[in-house]
CSV table of C-alpha atoms in Angstrom, one decimal:
chain,number,residue,atom,x,y,z
A,403,MET,CA,0.0,0.0,0.0
A,404,ASN,CA,2.9,2.4,0.8
A,405,ALA,CA,4.2,2.0,-2.7
A,406,GLU,CA,0.8,2.7,-4.1
A,407,LEU,CA,0.5,5.9,-2.1
A,408,HIS,CA,3.8,7.2,-3.4
A,409,LYS,CA,3.0,6.5,-7.1
A,410,THR,CA,3.6,9.8,-8.7
A,411,VAL,CA,1.2,11.0,-11.4
A,412,GLU,CA,0.5,14.4,-12.8
A,413,PRO,CA,-0.4,16.3,-9.6
A,414,LEU,CA,-3.4,18.5,-9.5
A,415,MET,CA,-1.4,21.5,-8.2
A,416,SER,CA,0.5,21.6,-11.5
A,417,ASP,CA,-2.6,21.6,-13.6
A,418,ASN,CA,-4.1,25.1,-13.6
A,419,ASN,CA,-7.4,24.0,-15.2
A,420,ARG,CA,-8.1,21.4,-12.5
A,421,LEU,CA,-7.0,23.7,-9.7
A,422,GLN,CA,-9.5,26.2,-11.1
A,423,VAL,CA,-12.2,23.6,-10.9
A,424,VAL,CA,-11.5,22.9,-7.2
A,425,ASP,CA,-11.5,26.7,-6.4
A,426,GLY,CA,-14.8,26.9,-8.3
A,427,LEU,CA,-16.3,24.2,-6.2
A,428,ARG,CA,-15.1,26.0,-3.0
A,429,GLY,CA,-16.8,29.1,-4.4
A,430,LEU,CA,-20.1,27.2,-4.7
A,431,ALA,CA,-19.8,25.8,-1.2
A,432,ILE,CA,-19.3,29.2,0.4
A,433,LEU,CA,-22.1,30.7,-1.6
A,434,LEU,CA,-24.4,27.9,-0.4
A,435,VAL,CA,-23.5,28.7,3.3
A,436,ILE,CA,-24.0,32.4,2.8
A,437,TYR,CA,-27.4,31.7,1.2
A,438,GLN,CA,-28.4,29.5,4.1
A,439,HIS,CA,-27.5,32.1,6.8
A,440,GLY,CA,-28.6,35.2,5.0
A,441,PHE,CA,-31.4,34.3,2.6
A,442,ALA,CA,-32.9,30.9,3.2
A,443,THR,CA,-35.4,32.1,5.8
A,444,SER,CA,-36.9,34.8,3.6
A,445,PHE,CA,-36.8,32.6,0.5
A,446,SER,CA,-38.6,29.8,2.3
A,447,LYS,CA,-41.4,32.2,3.1
A,448,TYR,CA,-41.6,33.3,-0.5
A,449,PHE,CA,-41.5,29.6,-1.6
A,450,LYS,CA,-44.5,28.7,0.6
A,451,GLN,CA,-46.5,31.7,-0.6
A,452,VAL,CA,-45.9,31.0,-4.3
A,453,THR,CA,-46.3,27.2,-4.2
A,454,GLY,CA,-49.0,26.9,-1.5
A,455,LEU,CA,-47.0,24.2,0.2
A,456,ASP,CA,-46.7,24.0,4.0
A,457,PHE,CA,-42.9,23.3,3.9
A,458,PRO,CA,-40.1,24.8,1.9
A,459,TYR,CA,-38.7,21.5,0.5
A,460,ILE,CA,-35.0,21.4,-0.6
A,461,ILE,CA,-34.4,25.2,-0.7
A,462,ALA,CA,-33.5,25.6,3.0
A,463,ASN,CA,-30.5,23.2,3.0
A,464,GLY,CA,-27.7,25.5,2.0
A,465,TRP,CA,-25.9,24.6,5.2
A,466,MET,CA,-24.8,21.4,3.4
A,467,GLY,CA,-22.1,23.5,1.8
A,468,VAL,CA,-20.1,23.0,5.0
A,469,GLY,CA,-19.9,19.3,4.3
A,470,PHE,CA,-18.7,20.0,0.8
A,471,PHE,CA,-15.9,22.1,2.3
A,472,PHE,CA,-14.8,19.1,4.4
A,473,VAL,CA,-14.8,16.8,1.4
A,474,LEU,CA,-12.7,19.3,-0.6
A,475,SER,CA,-10.3,19.7,2.4
A,476,GLY,CA,-9.8,16.0,2.6
A,477,PHE,CA,-8.9,15.9,-1.1
A,478,VAL,CA,-6.6,18.9,-1.0
A,479,LEU,CA,-4.8,17.9,2.2
A,480,ALA,CA,-4.2,14.3,1.0
A,481,LEU,CA,-3.0,15.3,-2.5
A,482,PRO,CA,0.7,16.1,-1.8
A,483,TYR,CA,1.0,12.8,0.2
A,484,PHE,CA,-0.9,10.5,-2.2
A,485,SER,CA,0.9,12.0,-5.2
A,486,GLY,CA,4.3,11.4,-3.6
A,487,ASN,CA,5.3,15.0,-3.4
A,488,ARG,CA,5.5,14.9,0.4
A,489,SER,CA,5.8,12.2,3.1
A,490,MET,CA,4.4,11.7,6.6
A,491,LEU,CA,6.6,8.8,7.5
A,492,THR,CA,9.1,10.6,9.8
A,493,ARG,CA,8.8,12.7,12.9
A,494,GLU,CA,10.3,15.6,11.0
A,495,ASP,CA,7.7,15.2,8.2
A,496,ARG,CA,4.9,15.4,10.8
A,497,LYS,CA,6.5,18.4,12.6
A,498,GLU,CA,6.9,20.2,9.3
A,499,TYR,CA,3.3,19.5,8.3
A,500,LEU,CA,1.8,20.6,11.6
A,501,LEU,CA,3.9,23.9,11.6
A,502,HIS,CA,2.8,24.6,8.0
A,503,ARG,CA,-0.8,23.8,8.6
A,504,GLY,CA,-0.8,25.8,11.8
A,505,LYS,CA,0.5,28.9,10.0
A,506,ARG,CA,-2.2,28.5,7.4
A,507,LEU,CA,-5.1,28.2,9.8
A,508,MET,CA,-4.3,29.9,13.1
A,509,PRO,CA,-3.5,33.5,12.2
A,510,LEU,CA,-6.9,34.2,10.6
A,511,PHE,CA,-8.7,32.1,13.2
A,512,VAL,CA,-7.2,34.0,16.1
A,513,PHE,CA,-7.5,37.4,14.4
A,514,MET,CA,-11.2,36.8,13.6
A,515,ALA,CA,-11.9,35.5,17.1
A,516,PHE,CA,-10.7,38.9,18.5
A,517,VAL,CA,-12.7,40.7,15.9
A,518,SER,CA,-15.8,38.7,16.8
A,519,LEU,CA,-15.3,39.4,20.5
A,520,ALA,CA,-15.2,43.1,19.7
A,521,PHE,CA,-18.4,42.8,17.7
A,522,TYR,CA,-20.3,41.2,20.6
A,523,ILE,CA,-18.8,43.5,23.3
A,524,HIS,CA,-20.1,46.4,21.3
A,525,LYS,CA,-23.5,44.7,21.4
A,526,GLY,CA,-23.3,44.5,25.1
A,527,ASP,CA,-23.3,40.7,25.2
A,528,ARG,CA,-22.0,39.7,28.7
A,529,GLY,CA,-21.3,36.1,27.5
A,530,ALA,CA,-18.8,37.2,24.9
A,531,TYR,CA,-15.7,36.8,27.0
A,532,LYS,CA,-16.5,33.2,28.0
A,533,SER,CA,-17.5,32.3,24.4
A,534,PHE,CA,-14.2,33.8,23.2
A,535,PHE,CA,-12.2,31.8,25.7
A,536,MET,CA,-14.0,28.6,24.8
A,537,THR,CA,-13.5,29.2,21.1
A,538,ILE,CA,-9.9,30.3,21.1
A,539,THR,CA,-8.9,27.2,23.2
A,540,SER,CA,-11.1,25.0,21.0
A,541,ALA,CA,-12.8,23.8,24.2
A,542,SER,CA,-16.2,24.8,22.8
A,543,MET,CA,-16.1,21.6,20.8
A,544,PHE,CA,-16.6,19.6,24.0
A,545,THR,CA,-19.5,21.7,25.4
A,546,ARG,CA,-23.3,21.9,24.8
A,547,ASP,CA,-23.9,25.6,25.2
A,548,TYR,CA,-20.8,26.9,23.4
A,549,PHE,CA,-20.4,24.2,20.7
A,550,PHE,CA,-21.7,26.8,18.2
A,551,PRO,CA,-19.6,29.8,19.4
A,552,LYS,CA,-21.8,32.7,20.4
A,553,ILE,CA,-19.2,35.2,19.2
A,554,ASN,CA,-19.2,33.7,15.7
A,555,GLY,CA,-21.5,30.7,15.1
A,556,PRO,CA,-19.8,29.4,11.9
A,557,PHE,CA,-16.6,28.9,13.9
A,558,TRP,CA,-17.8,25.4,14.9
A,559,SER,CA,-16.8,24.1,11.5
A,560,LEU,CA,-13.4,25.8,11.6
A,561,LEU,CA,-12.7,24.0,14.8
A,562,ILE,CA,-13.6,20.7,13.1
A,563,GLU,CA,-11.1,21.6,10.3
A,564,ILE,CA,-8.4,22.3,12.9
A,565,TYR,CA,-9.0,19.0,14.7
A,566,PHE,CA,-8.9,17.1,11.4
A,567,SER,CA,-5.7,18.9,10.4
A,568,ALA,CA,-4.1,17.9,13.7
A,569,ALA,CA,-5.3,14.3,13.2
A,570,LEU,CA,-4.1,13.9,9.6
A,571,PRO,CA,-0.7,12.6,10.5
A,572,LEU,CA,-2.3,9.7,12.5
A,573,ILE,CA,-4.7,9.0,9.7
A,574,LEU,CA,-2.0,8.9,7.1
A,575,ILE,CA,0.1,6.6,9.3
A,576,SER,CA,-2.9,4.3,9.6
A,577,ILE,CA,-3.2,4.3,5.8
A,578,TYR,CA,0.4,3.5,5.4
A,579,LYS,CA,0.1,0.6,7.9
A,580,PHE,CA,-3.3,-0.8,7.3
A,581,GLY,CA,-4.3,0.6,3.9
A,582,LEU,CA,-6.8,3.2,2.8
A,583,LYS,CA,-9.7,0.8,2.6
A,584,LYS,CA,-9.5,-0.4,6.2
A,585,THR,CA,-8.8,3.1,7.5
A,586,ALA,CA,-11.8,4.5,5.6
A,587,ILE,CA,-14.1,1.8,6.7
A,588,ALA,CA,-13.1,2.2,10.4
A,589,THR,CA,-13.4,6.0,10.2
A,590,ILE,CA,-16.8,5.9,8.5
A,591,THR,CA,-18.1,3.3,11.0
A,592,ILE,CA,-16.9,5.4,14.1
A,593,SER,CA,-18.4,8.6,12.6
A,594,LEU,CA,-21.7,6.9,11.8
A,595,LEU,CA,-22.0,5.4,15.3
A,596,LEU,CA,-21.4,8.8,16.9
A,597,ARG,CA,-24.0,10.4,14.7
A,598,LEU,CA,-26.5,7.6,15.5
A,599,ALA,CA,-26.0,8.2,19.2
A,600,GLY,CA,-26.2,12.0,18.7
A,601,ALA,CA,-29.5,11.7,16.9
A,602,TYR,CA,-31.2,10.6,20.1
A,603,PHE,CA,-29.8,13.5,22.2
A,604,GLU,CA,-32.3,16.4,22.5
A,605,PHE,CA,-30.6,19.8,21.9
A,606,GLY,CA,-33.6,21.9,20.8
A,607,ALA,CA,-32.7,22.5,17.2
A,608,ILE,CA,-32.2,19.4,15.0
A,609,HIS,CA,-29.5,21.1,13.0
A,610,GLN,CA,-27.5,22.1,16.1
A,611,ASN,CA,-26.3,18.9,17.7
A,612,PRO,CA,-22.9,18.8,19.5
A,613,VAL,CA,-22.8,15.0,19.5
A,614,LYS,CA,-23.9,14.5,15.9
A,615,ASP,CA,-21.5,17.2,14.7
A,616,PHE,CA,-18.6,16.4,17.1
A,617,PHE,CA,-15.4,16.5,15.1
A,618,ILE,CA,-14.9,12.7,15.1
A,619,ALA,CA,-18.5,12.3,13.8
A,620,ARG,CA,-17.5,14.5,10.8
A,621,PHE,CA,-14.2,12.9,10.0
A,622,ASP,CA,-15.8,10.7,7.3
A,623,ASP,CA,-16.5,13.8,5.3
A,624,PHE,CA,-12.8,14.4,5.0
A,625,ILE,CA,-12.1,10.7,4.4
A,626,ALA,CA,-14.5,10.8,1.4
A,627,GLY,CA,-12.3,13.5,-0.1
A,628,MET,CA,-9.2,11.5,0.6
A,629,VAL,CA,-10.6,8.5,-1.2
A,630,VAL,CA,-11.4,10.6,-4.3
A,631,CYS,CA,-7.8,11.9,-4.1
A,632,TYR,CA,-6.4,8.4,-4.0
A,633,LEU,CA,-8.5,7.4,-7.0
A,634,TYR,CA,-7.4,10.5,-8.8
A,635,VAL,CA,-3.6,10.1,-8.4
A,636,ASN,CA,-3.8,6.5,-9.4
A,637,GLY,CA,-5.9,7.1,-12.5
A,638,LYS,CA,-8.9,5.1,-11.2
A,639,LEU,CA,-11.6,7.8,-11.3
A,640,PRO,CA,-14.9,6.7,-12.9
A,641,LYS,CA,-14.9,8.0,-16.4
A,642,ASN,CA,-18.6,8.6,-16.9
A,643,THR,CA,-18.8,12.3,-16.0
A,644,LYS,CA,-22.4,12.8,-16.8
A,645,LEU,CA,-23.4,9.8,-14.7
A,646,CYS,CA,-21.3,11.0,-11.8
A,647,ILE,CA,-22.8,14.5,-11.7
A,648,ALA,CA,-26.3,13.1,-12.1
A,649,LEU,CA,-25.9,10.6,-9.3
A,650,GLY,CA,-24.0,13.2,-7.1
A,651,ILE,CA,-26.7,15.8,-7.4
A,652,SER,CA,-29.4,13.2,-6.8
A,653,MET,CA,-27.7,12.0,-3.6
A,654,ILE,CA,-27.5,15.6,-2.3
A,655,LEU,CA,-31.1,16.3,-3.1
A,656,ILE,CA,-32.3,13.0,-1.5
A,657,ALA,CA,-30.3,13.9,1.7
A,658,ALA,CA,-31.9,17.4,1.7
A,659,LEU,CA,-35.3,15.9,1.3
A,660,MET,CA,-34.7,13.5,4.2
A,661,TRP,CA,-33.8,16.4,6.5
A,662,ASP,CA,-37.0,18.2,5.4
A,663,LEU,CA,-39.0,15.1,6.2
A,664,ARG,CA,-37.4,14.6,9.5
A,665,LEU,CA,-38.1,18.2,10.5
A,666,GLN,CA,-41.8,17.2,10.0
A,667,ASN,CA,-41.4,14.0,11.9
A,668,GLN,CA,-42.2,11.9,8.8
A,669,ILE,CA,-39.2,9.6,9.0
A,670,PRO,CA,-37.4,7.9,11.9
A,671,ILE,CA,-34.8,10.0,13.7
A,672,PHE,CA,-32.0,7.4,13.3
A,673,LEU,CA,-32.0,8.1,9.5
A,674,VAL,CA,-30.6,11.6,10.2
A,675,ALA,CA,-27.2,9.9,10.9
A,676,PHE,CA,-27.1,8.5,7.4
A,677,THR,CA,-27.8,11.8,5.6
A,678,ASN,CA,-24.1,12.6,6.0
A,679,ASN,CA,-23.2,9.4,4.1
A,680,LEU,CA,-25.5,10.4,1.3
A,681,THR,CA,-24.0,13.9,1.0
A,682,ASN,CA,-20.5,12.5,1.2
A,683,ILE,CA,-21.2,10.3,-1.7
A,684,GLY,CA,-23.0,13.1,-3.5
A,685,PHE,CA,-20.2,15.6,-3.0
A,686,SER,CA,-17.5,13.0,-3.9
A,687,LEU,CA,-19.2,12.2,-7.2
A,688,THR,CA,-19.6,15.9,-7.9
A,689,LEU,CA,-15.8,16.4,-7.3
A,690,ILE,CA,-15.0,13.4,-9.5
A,691,ALA,CA,-17.1,14.8,-12.3
A,692,ALA,CA,-15.5,18.3,-11.9
A,693,LEU,CA,-12.0,16.8,-12.0
A,694,GLN,CA,-12.7,15.3,-15.4
A,695,SER,CA,-15.1,17.9,-16.7
A,696,LYS,CA,-15.0,19.4,-20.1
A,697,GLY,CA,-17.2,21.9,-21.9
A,698,PHE,CA,-19.8,23.8,-19.8
A,699,ILE,CA,-19.0,22.4,-16.4
A,700,LYS,CA,-15.3,23.1,-16.7
A,701,ALA,CA,-15.9,26.6,-18.1
A,702,PHE,CA,-18.4,27.4,-15.4
A,703,LEU,CA,-16.2,26.3,-12.5
A,704,SER,CA,-13.2,28.2,-14.1
A,705,ILE,CA,-15.0,31.6,-14.0
A,706,TRP,CA,-12.7,34.0,-12.3
A,707,LEU,CA,-15.3,35.4,-9.9
A,708,LEU,CA,-16.3,31.9,-8.7
A,709,ARG,CA,-12.7,30.9,-8.4
A,710,ILE,CA,-11.6,33.9,-6.4
A,711,ILE,CA,-14.6,33.5,-4.1
A,712,GLY,CA,-13.4,29.9,-3.6
A,713,ALA,CA,-9.8,31.0,-3.0
A,714,MET,CA,-10.9,33.6,-0.4
A,715,CYS,CA,-13.5,31.2,1.2
A,716,PHE,CA,-11.7,31.0,4.5
A,717,SER,CA,-11.8,34.8,5.0
A,718,ILE,CA,-15.4,35.0,3.6
A,719,TYR,CA,-16.5,32.3,5.9
A,720,CYS,CA,-15.1,34.1,9.0
A,721,TRP,CA,-16.7,37.4,8.1
A,722,HIS,CA,-20.1,36.6,6.7
A,723,GLY,CA,-21.8,35.6,10.0
A,724,LEU,CA,-20.8,38.9,11.5
A,725,LEU,CA,-22.1,41.0,8.6
A,726,ILE,CA,-25.5,39.4,8.1
A,727,GLY,CA,-27.7,41.8,9.9
A,728,PRO,CA,-31.5,42.1,10.6
A,729,GLN,CA,-32.1,44.3,7.6
A,730,LEU,CA,-30.7,41.7,5.2
A,731,LEU,CA,-32.6,38.9,6.9
A,732,GLU,CA,-35.9,40.8,6.8
A,733,ASN,CA,-35.6,41.9,3.2
A,734,PRO,CA,-32.8,40.2,1.3
A,735,LEU,CA,-34.1,41.3,-2.1
A,736,LYS,CA,-33.7,45.0,-1.3
A,737,LEU,CA,-30.9,46.4,-3.5
A,738,ASN,CA,-29.4,48.6,-0.8
A,739,ASN,CA,-29.2,45.6,1.6
A,740,GLN,CA,-27.6,43.5,-1.0
A,741,LEU,CA,-25.0,46.1,-2.0
A,742,SER,CA,-24.1,46.9,1.6
A,743,PHE,CA,-23.6,43.3,2.5
A,744,TRP,CA,-21.7,42.1,-0.5
A,745,ILE,CA,-19.4,45.2,-0.9
A,746,THR,CA,-18.5,45.1,2.8
A,747,LEU,CA,-18.0,41.3,2.8
A,748,ALA,CA,-15.7,41.6,-0.3
A,749,ALA,CA,-13.6,44.4,1.1
A,750,LEU,CA,-13.0,42.9,4.5
A,751,SER,CA,-12.4,39.4,3.1
A,752,ALA,CA,-9.9,40.8,0.6
A,753,PHE,CA,-8.1,42.6,3.4
A,754,THR,CA,-7.7,39.5,5.6
A,755,TYR,CA,-7.0,37.3,2.6
A,756,ARG,CA,-4.1,39.5,1.7
A,757,TYR,CA,-2.7,40.6,5.0
A,758,ILE,CA,-3.6,37.9,7.5
A,759,GLU,CA,-3.8,34.7,5.4
A,760,PHE,CA,-1.0,35.5,3.0
A,761,PRO,CA,1.1,38.4,4.4
A,762,GLN,CA,4.2,37.2,2.6
A,763,ALA,CA,2.6,37.2,-0.9
A,764,THR,CA,4.9,38.9,-3.4
A,765,SER,CA,2.5,38.9,-6.4
A,766,LEU,CA,-1.0,40.4,-5.9
A,767,ARG,CA,-2.0,39.3,-9.4
A,768,LYS,CA,-1.1,35.7,-8.6
A,769,LEU,CA,-2.7,35.9,-5.2
A,770,PHE,CA,-6.0,37.1,-6.7
A,771,LEU,CA,-5.8,34.7,-9.6
A,772,LEU,CA,-5.3,37.3,-12.2
A,773,LYS,CA,-3.5,36.6,-15.4
A,774,PRO,CA,0.1,37.8,-15.4
A,775,LYS,CA,0.8,41.0,-17.4
A,776,ALA,CA,1.9,40.3,-20.9
A,777,LEU,CA,5.6,41.1,-21.5
A,778,LYS,CA,6.1,44.0,-23.9
A,779,VAL,CA,8.3,42.9,-26.7
A,780,PRO,CA,10.6,45.8,-27.8
A,781,THR,CA,10.1,46.8,-31.4
A,782,THR,CA,12.9,47.8,-33.7
């Protein structure tokens, strides 16, 4: 298995078109999350008024974009190791990885935790300091009341990203020793069992469950991306792109419908645990289709605006929850509300992307995915 993992093929990072596709998928994921937090409630009301239905089926499930982020992270983090460009076999390898990953995640996380604290102090929230402490130490992941940090709710998923990043060396060592198949099966089983247990804990809101969404219970999202990565670097991806995208979208829609039915108590509660498995399959198939896409799908995912949104998704994710105010929630279709939100989000995200995430960047054009300037050829 070790030899298989170090089989070097054309790596994704050297292929601009395929890298563009992954950035494009990240862009879609963050737009889904923003839609959920800022627009889904109002759009659900419009949907019920227009259709006459009692429930806004499918359209209030943009939160699934978080799971897509996890799948994509698993793919991207595994890529340099599965392609043979890096190793995780020695202590120095692991130390180098943890330092590099820490430098990537922690500066923005810590900076935005302080910004979020300032936001809530300004609002007069007395619980802001405790929430800040629980978040910055990552202890909120082990609590009921602070699992979804009060200073910045979306931070719960960033903590899962941090915990998975810390666990990646152990996961790769397990893959080296026992193989990807056994490691994946074990991870999926443990995650599923935790979600099954969590489904029966009452936490008020079905979508906010500290057991079901405990970091270990979401590790199978990342493993799904790692499996796709392994298939990719070994040239074993399914070739039928149209079938992959059709099945992938179908799986995601079925999972969304299952959540909607559960919210109405129309299906057993234990089935909630399996919706993650459906979305993992759906997002994995979508990623597989994108990696081999041609024509419209490739062109769409390579649009610069979608790609730069994907490249800046970390900053955008950290800011969006703070900027979605009551005016936008009450009337998301009002032009002034839209302009105020998107312009502010773009400006602040660009600032932290440039100066907090990548302060050492020497080329702004490269950082913001712009084409290099054409060299002027002197004329004679």
